[in-house]
Every structure is written in C-alpha cells, then in structure tokens.
Amino acid sequence: ANAIATLAQTLRFDTDLQSMVADVVPMSIEDSPAFEWRGVMLDTSRHFVPVSQLMSIIDAMAAAKLNVFHWHIVDSPSFPMASAAYPELSREGSWSRSNDTIYSQNDIAAVVAHGTTRFVQVVVEVDTPAHTLAVARSHPE
C-alpha cells in the first residue's frame, strides 16, 4: 500500500499530455517509515464527526502513508457509541440525544473495515467506566 502512495508522489500531471507522468525514469526508490505508529487521533466525544468524514480522513491518511487512526469515541462530554447492553448511555449521552449523533455498531464496524482496506489500523478508545457523564445522566440513582 505504501509503495503505491510513494510512487504516486513521484508523478505529476502534464497538462499537454493530459495524464500523469514521471519526470525521471528509470528511478530507484528507497522508502521506509521512520516510526512504526504514524497516526492521527480524533476525539469524537467532544466534536461529533459524521461517518462519511471519518472515511475521508482515513483516505487522506492512507495517501500520506499514515497507518493508525486513533478514534477517541467516548469520554466525559458525550457517549456517542451505541451499546446493545446499555442503550441508555448513548440515548442520554450523545451530543443531541438523537440517533443523528450516535455511532451505531454498524457505523463503527464500517469505519474499522474501511481502515483495513486502506491499511490503516483503527484503534477505538472507550474511556469507561470513568470519564462518562452519560452514566450519571442515564443512571441518576
């Protein structure tokens, strides 16, 4: 995957030919990552981001040869992750308390699968049982 991204970085668009061209051929490329974990962290507990934009972020990461998407999905400000065992947490803890700002299990699986197809590992971080005001809102007792 990174080899394709590296090769793409050597090309430019030629307006006369109306195609991508390499200015230097043949070429020899030596490329390896300086760090094992090359990633982006996004905190959707504080700033809800639609799934389509999460997919676009992963696409951009792949183009830049980044390999880890750290998705901080739950924290004290909100609990936007649907839970089959505790549905009241997202119902009471999402930003708008509507399904519009809740990531379903299918949404999460789709983001993880999209990352896999782009060779980007998705690390879903869930800060519980601490850091969740949603627990107090949904269980005042």
JSON list of C-alpha atoms in Angstrom, two decimals:
[
{"chain": "A", "resi": 1, "resn": "ALA", "atom": "CA", "xyz": [0.00, 0.00, 0.00]},
{"chain": "A", "resi": 2, "resn": "ASN", "atom": "CA", "xyz": [2.73, 2.47, 0.89]},
{"chain": "A", "resi": 3, "resn": "ALA", "atom": "CA", "xyz": [4.64, 1.60, -2.27]},
{"chain": "A", "resi": 4, "resn": "ILE", "atom": "CA", "xyz": [1.70, 2.81, -4.37]},
{"chain": "A", "resi": 5, "resn": "ALA", "atom": "CA", "xyz": [1.48, 6.03, -2.33]},
{"chain": "A", "resi": 6, "resn": "THR", "atom": "CA", "xyz": [5.23, 6.58, -2.75]},
{"chain": "A", "resi": 7, "resn": "LEU", "atom": "CA", "xyz": [5.02, 6.00, -6.49]},
{"chain": "A", "resi": 8, "resn": "ALA", "atom": "CA", "xyz": [2.05, 8.39, -6.75]},
{"chain": "A", "resi": 9, "resn": "GLN", "atom": "CA", "xyz": [4.14, 11.07, -5.01]},
{"chain": "A", "resi": 10, "resn": "THR", "atom": "CA", "xyz": [6.72, 10.89, -7.81]},
{"chain": "A", "resi": 11, "resn": "LEU", "atom": "CA", "xyz": [4.18, 11.66, -10.52]},
{"chain": "A", "resi": 12, "resn": "ARG", "atom": "CA", "xyz": [2.87, 14.99, -11.76]},
{"chain": "A", "resi": 13, "resn": "PHE", "atom": "CA", "xyz": [0.04, 15.91, -14.09]},
{"chain": "A", "resi": 14, "resn": "ASP", "atom": "CA", "xyz": [1.22, 17.02, -17.53]},
{"chain": "A", "resi": 15, "resn": "THR", "atom": "CA", "xyz": [-1.28, 19.49, -18.99]},
{"chain": "A", "resi": 16, "resn": "ASP", "atom": "CA", "xyz": [-0.09, 18.91, -22.56]},
{"chain": "A", "resi": 17, "resn": "LEU", "atom": "CA", "xyz": [-0.41, 15.13, -22.35]},
{"chain": "A", "resi": 18, "resn": "GLN", "atom": "CA", "xyz": [-3.42, 15.31, -20.03]},
{"chain": "A", "resi": 19, "resn": "SER", "atom": "CA", "xyz": [-2.00, 12.48, -17.95]},
{"chain": "A", "resi": 20, "resn": "MET", "atom": "CA", "xyz": [0.25, 11.68, -15.04]},
{"chain": "A", "resi": 21, "resn": "VAL", "atom": "CA", "xyz": [3.95, 11.45, -15.90]},
{"chain": "A", "resi": 22, "resn": "ALA", "atom": "CA", "xyz": [7.22, 10.63, -14.16]},
{"chain": "A", "resi": 23, "resn": "ASP", "atom": "CA", "xyz": [9.97, 13.10, -14.93]},
{"chain": "A", "resi": 24, "resn": "VAL", "atom": "CA", "xyz": [12.80, 10.72, -14.06]},
{"chain": "A", "resi": 25, "resn": "VAL", "atom": "CA", "xyz": [12.88, 7.16, -15.40]},
{"chain": "A", "resi": 26, "resn": "PRO", "atom": "CA", "xyz": [14.20, 4.76, -14.54]},
{"chain": "A", "resi": 27, "resn": "MET", "atom": "CA", "xyz": [14.18, 5.61, -10.86]},
{"chain": "A", "resi": 28, "resn": "SER", "atom": "CA", "xyz": [15.24, 3.89, -7.69]},
{"chain": "A", "resi": 29, "resn": "ILE", "atom": "CA", "xyz": [13.18, 4.46, -4.56]},
{"chain": "A", "resi": 30, "resn": "GLU", "atom": "CA", "xyz": [14.29, 3.68, -1.05]},
{"chain": "A", "resi": 31, "resn": "ASP", "atom": "CA", "xyz": [11.50, 4.41, 1.37]},
{"chain": "A", "resi": 32, "resn": "SER", "atom": "CA", "xyz": [10.69, 3.12, 4.83]},
{"chain": "A", "resi": 33, "resn": "PRO", "atom": "CA", "xyz": [8.85, 4.64, 7.77]},
{"chain": "A", "resi": 34, "resn": "ALA", "atom": "CA", "xyz": [10.84, 6.34, 10.49]},
{"chain": "A", "resi": 35, "resn": "PHE", "atom": "CA", "xyz": [8.20, 5.40, 13.07]},
{"chain": "A", "resi": 36, "resn": "GLU", "atom": "CA", "xyz": [6.05, 2.29, 13.49]},
{"chain": "A", "resi": 37, "resn": "TRP", "atom": "CA", "xyz": [2.99, 4.26, 14.70]},
{"chain": "A", "resi": 38, "resn": "ARG", "atom": "CA", "xyz": [2.23, 7.05, 12.23]},
{"chain": "A", "resi": 39, "resn": "GLY", "atom": "CA", "xyz": [-1.19, 8.28, 13.08]},
{"chain": "A", "resi": 40, "resn": "VAL", "atom": "CA", "xyz": [-3.93, 10.73, 13.76]},
{"chain": "A", "resi": 41, "resn": "MET", "atom": "CA", "xyz": [-6.06, 10.98, 16.90]},
{"chain": "A", "resi": 42, "resn": "LEU", "atom": "CA", "xyz": [-9.61, 12.29, 16.58]},
{"chain": "A", "resi": 43, "resn": "ASP", "atom": "CA", "xyz": [-11.80, 12.97, 19.61]},
{"chain": "A", "resi": 44, "resn": "THR", "atom": "CA", "xyz": [-15.42, 12.49, 18.54]},
{"chain": "A", "resi": 45, "resn": "SER", "atom": "CA", "xyz": [-16.61, 12.54, 22.14]},
{"chain": "A", "resi": 46, "resn": "ARG", "atom": "CA", "xyz": [-16.03, 16.31, 22.10]},
{"chain": "A", "resi": 47, "resn": "HIS", "atom": "CA", "xyz": [-16.68, 17.01, 18.41]},
{"chain": "A", "resi": 48, "resn": "PHE", "atom": "CA", "xyz": [-19.11, 14.73, 16.54]},
{"chain": "A", "resi": 49, "resn": "VAL", "atom": "CA", "xyz": [-17.84, 13.89, 13.06]},
{"chain": "A", "resi": 50, "resn": "PRO", "atom": "CA", "xyz": [-20.11, 12.12, 10.53]},
{"chain": "A", "resi": 51, "resn": "VAL", "atom": "CA", "xyz": [-19.05, 8.66, 9.36]},
{"chain": "A", "resi": 52, "resn": "SER", "atom": "CA", "xyz": [-18.53, 9.89, 5.79]},
{"chain": "A", "resi": 53, "resn": "GLN", "atom": "CA", "xyz": [-15.95, 12.38, 7.04]},
{"chain": "A", "resi": 54, "resn": "LEU", "atom": "CA", "xyz": [-14.24, 9.70, 9.13]},
{"chain": "A", "resi": 55, "resn": "MET", "atom": "CA", "xyz": [-13.89, 7.66, 5.93]},
{"chain": "A", "resi": 56, "resn": "SER", "atom": "CA", "xyz": [-12.41, 10.69, 4.12]},
{"chain": "A", "resi": 57, "resn": "ILE", "atom": "CA", "xyz": [-9.91, 11.20, 6.95]},
{"chain": "A", "resi": 58, "resn": "ILE", "atom": "CA", "xyz": [-8.81, 7.57, 6.62]},
{"chain": "A", "resi": 59, "resn": "ASP", "atom": "CA", "xyz": [-8.45, 8.00, 2.83]},
{"chain": "A", "resi": 60, "resn": "ALA", "atom": "CA", "xyz": [-6.25, 11.06, 3.37]},
{"chain": "A", "resi": 61, "resn": "MET", "atom": "CA", "xyz": [-4.20, 9.19, 5.98]},
{"chain": "A", "resi": 62, "resn": "ALA", "atom": "CA", "xyz": [-3.54, 6.37, 3.52]},
{"chain": "A", "resi": 63, "resn": "ALA", "atom": "CA", "xyz": [-2.42, 8.85, 0.88]},
{"chain": "A", "resi": 64, "resn": "ALA", "atom": "CA", "xyz": [0.00, 10.37, 3.40]},
{"chain": "A", "resi": 65, "resn": "LYS", "atom": "CA", "xyz": [1.22, 6.90, 4.47]},
{"chain": "A", "resi": 66, "resn": "LEU", "atom": "CA", "xyz": [-0.19, 7.21, 7.99]},
{"chain": "A", "resi": 67, "resn": "ASN", "atom": "CA", "xyz": [-1.13, 3.85, 9.46]},
{"chain": "A", "resi": 68, "resn": "VAL", "atom": "CA", "xyz": [-3.05, 4.34, 12.75]},
{"chain": "A", "resi": 69, "resn": "PHE", "atom": "CA", "xyz": [-6.36, 6.14, 13.24]},
{"chain": "A", "resi": 70, "resn": "HIS", "atom": "CA", "xyz": [-6.85, 6.59, 17.00]},
{"chain": "A", "resi": 71, "resn": "TRP", "atom": "CA", "xyz": [-10.58, 7.15, 17.39]},
{"chain": "A", "resi": 72, "resn": "HIS", "atom": "CA", "xyz": [-11.31, 8.61, 20.84]},
{"chain": "A", "resi": 73, "resn": "ILE", "atom": "CA", "xyz": [-15.00, 7.86, 20.64]},
{"chain": "A", "resi": 74, "resn": "VAL", "atom": "CA", "xyz": [-16.20, 8.13, 24.27]},
{"chain": "A", "resi": 75, "resn": "ASP", "atom": "CA", "xyz": [-15.23, 10.46, 27.10]},
{"chain": "A", "resi": 76, "resn": "SER", "atom": "CA", "xyz": [-16.85, 12.65, 29.73]},
{"chain": "A", "resi": 77, "resn": "PRO", "atom": "CA", "xyz": [-18.53, 15.17, 27.37]},
{"chain": "A", "resi": 78, "resn": "SER", "atom": "CA", "xyz": [-20.51, 12.58, 25.43]},
{"chain": "A", "resi": 79, "resn": "PHE", "atom": "CA", "xyz": [-21.15, 8.89, 24.85]},
{"chain": "A", "resi": 80, "resn": "PRO", "atom": "CA", "xyz": [-21.94, 8.74, 21.12]},
{"chain": "A", "resi": 81, "resn": "MET", "atom": "CA", "xyz": [-21.38, 4.96, 20.79]},
{"chain": "A", "resi": 82, "resn": "ALA", "atom": "CA", "xyz": [-24.44, 2.71, 20.66]},
{"chain": "A", "resi": 83, "resn": "SER", "atom": "CA", "xyz": [-24.34, -0.16, 23.12]},
{"chain": "A", "resi": 84, "resn": "ALA", "atom": "CA", "xyz": [-26.63, -3.17, 22.87]},
{"chain": "A", "resi": 85, "resn": "ALA", "atom": "CA", "xyz": [-26.12, -3.89, 26.57]},
{"chain": "A", "resi": 86, "resn": "TYR", "atom": "CA", "xyz": [-26.64, -0.28, 27.74]},
{"chain": "A", "resi": 87, "resn": "PRO", "atom": "CA", "xyz": [-28.62, 1.63, 25.07]},
{"chain": "A", "resi": 88, "resn": "GLU", "atom": "CA", "xyz": [-29.48, 4.37, 27.57]},
{"chain": "A", "resi": 89, "resn": "LEU", "atom": "CA", "xyz": [-25.86, 5.55, 27.62]},
{"chain": "A", "resi": 90, "resn": "SER", "atom": "CA", "xyz": [-25.87, 6.79, 24.03]},
{"chain": "A", "resi": 91, "resn": "ARG", "atom": "CA", "xyz": [-29.52, 7.82, 24.19]},
{"chain": "A", "resi": 92, "resn": "GLU", "atom": "CA", "xyz": [-28.75, 10.15, 27.11]},
{"chain": "A", "resi": 93, "resn": "GLY", "atom": "CA", "xyz": [-25.10, 10.79, 26.36]},
{"chain": "A", "resi": 94, "resn": "SER", "atom": "CA", "xyz": [-24.87, 11.71, 22.69]},
{"chain": "A", "resi": 95, "resn": "TRP", "atom": "CA", "xyz": [-24.50, 15.35, 21.68]},
{"chain": "A", "resi": 96, "resn": "SER", "atom": "CA", "xyz": [-28.09, 15.90, 20.60]},
{"chain": "A", "resi": 97, "resn": "ARG", "atom": "CA", "xyz": [-29.67, 12.91, 22.35]},
{"chain": "A", "resi": 98, "resn": "SER", "atom": "CA", "xyz": [-30.83, 11.71, 18.94]},
{"chain": "A", "resi": 99, "resn": "ASN", "atom": "CA", "xyz": [-29.69, 8.97, 16.59]},
{"chain": "A", "resi": 100, "resn": "ASP", "atom": "CA", "xyz": [-28.11, 11.66, 14.38]},
{"chain": "A", "resi": 101, "resn": "THR", "atom": "CA", "xyz": [-25.14, 11.95, 16.73]},
{"chain": "A", "resi": 102, "resn": "ILE", "atom": "CA", "xyz": [-24.73, 8.30, 17.72]},
{"chain": "A", "resi": 103, "resn": "TYR", "atom": "CA", "xyz": [-22.32, 5.88, 16.06]},
{"chain": "A", "resi": 104, "resn": "SER", "atom": "CA", "xyz": [-24.10, 2.55, 15.62]},
{"chain": "A", "resi": 105, "resn": "GLN", "atom": "CA", "xyz": [-22.20, -0.72, 15.88]},
{"chain": "A", "resi": 106, "resn": "ASN", "atom": "CA", "xyz": [-22.54, -0.94, 12.09]},
{"chain": "A", "resi": 107, "resn": "ASP", "atom": "CA", "xyz": [-21.00, 2.55, 11.72]},
{"chain": "A", "resi": 108, "resn": "ILE", "atom": "CA", "xyz": [-18.04, 1.56, 13.88]},
{"chain": "A", "resi": 109, "resn": "ALA", "atom": "CA", "xyz": [-17.58, -1.72, 12.00]},
{"chain": "A", "resi": 110, "resn": "ALA", "atom": "CA", "xyz": [-17.71, 0.16, 8.68]},
{"chain": "A", "resi": 111, "resn": "VAL", "atom": "CA", "xyz": [-15.03, 2.63, 9.79]},
{"chain": "A", "resi": 112, "resn": "VAL", "atom": "CA", "xyz": [-12.79, -0.21, 11.00]},
{"chain": "A", "resi": 113, "resn": "ALA", "atom": "CA", "xyz": [-13.35, -2.14, 7.75]},
{"chain": "A", "resi": 114, "resn": "HIS", "atom": "CA", "xyz": [-12.63, 0.96, 5.66]},
{"chain": "A", "resi": 115, "resn": "GLY", "atom": "CA", "xyz": [-9.39, 1.44, 7.57]},
{"chain": "A", "resi": 116, "resn": "THR", "atom": "CA", "xyz": [-8.44, -2.17, 6.92]},
{"chain": "A", "resi": 117, "resn": "THR", "atom": "CA", "xyz": [-8.93, -1.74, 3.16]},
{"chain": "A", "resi": 118, "resn": "ARG", "atom": "CA", "xyz": [-6.63, 1.31, 3.30]},
{"chain": "A", "resi": 119, "resn": "PHE", "atom": "CA", "xyz": [-4.03, -0.41, 5.53]},
{"chain": "A", "resi": 120, "resn": "VAL", "atom": "CA", "xyz": [-4.92, 1.98, 8.37]},
{"chain": "A", "resi": 121, "resn": "GLN", "atom": "CA", "xyz": [-5.42, 0.35, 11.77]},
{"chain": "A", "resi": 122, "resn": "VAL", "atom": "CA", "xyz": [-8.39, 1.86, 13.61]},
{"chain": "A", "resi": 123, "resn": "VAL", "atom": "CA", "xyz": [-7.89, 1.97, 17.38]},
{"chain": "A", "resi": 124, "resn": "VAL", "atom": "CA", "xyz": [-11.22, 2.66, 19.09]},
{"chain": "A", "resi": 125, "resn": "GLU", "atom": "CA", "xyz": [-10.70, 4.16, 22.55]},
{"chain": "A", "resi": 126, "resn": "VAL", "atom": "CA", "xyz": [-13.58, 3.92, 25.02]},
{"chain": "A", "resi": 127, "resn": "ASP", "atom": "CA", "xyz": [-12.92, 5.64, 28.36]},
{"chain": "A", "resi": 128, "resn": "THR", "atom": "CA", "xyz": [-15.18, 3.78, 30.77]},
{"chain": "A", "resi": 129, "resn": "PRO", "atom": "CA", "xyz": [-16.24, 3.39, 33.48]},
{"chain": "A", "resi": 130, "resn": "ALA", "atom": "CA", "xyz": [-14.65, 6.74, 34.34]},
{"chain": "A", "resi": 131, "resn": "HIS", "atom": "CA", "xyz": [-14.90, 9.89, 32.26]},
{"chain": "A", "resi": 132, "resn": "THR", "atom": "CA", "xyz": [-18.54, 9.45, 31.34]},
{"chain": "A", "resi": 133, "resn": "LEU", "atom": "CA", "xyz": [-21.16, 11.97, 32.39]},
{"chain": "A", "resi": 134, "resn": "ALA", "atom": "CA", "xyz": [-23.58, 9.91, 30.29]},
{"chain": "A", "resi": 135, "resn": "VAL", "atom": "CA", "xyz": [-23.60, 7.26, 33.01]},
{"chain": "A", "resi": 136, "resn": "ALA", "atom": "CA", "xyz": [-24.75, 9.81, 35.58]},
{"chain": "A", "resi": 137, "resn": "ARG", "atom": "CA", "xyz": [-27.38, 11.22, 33.20]},
{"chain": "A", "resi": 138, "resn": "SER", "atom": "CA", "xyz": [-28.78, 7.80, 32.30]},
{"chain": "A", "resi": 139, "resn": "HIS", "atom": "CA", "xyz": [-28.49, 6.37, 35.82]},
{"chain": "A", "resi": 140, "resn": "PRO", "atom": "CA", "xyz": [-29.17, 9.19, 38.31]},
{"chain": "A", "resi": 141, "resn": "GLU", "atom": "CA", "xyz": [-29.56, 6.68, 41.11]}
]
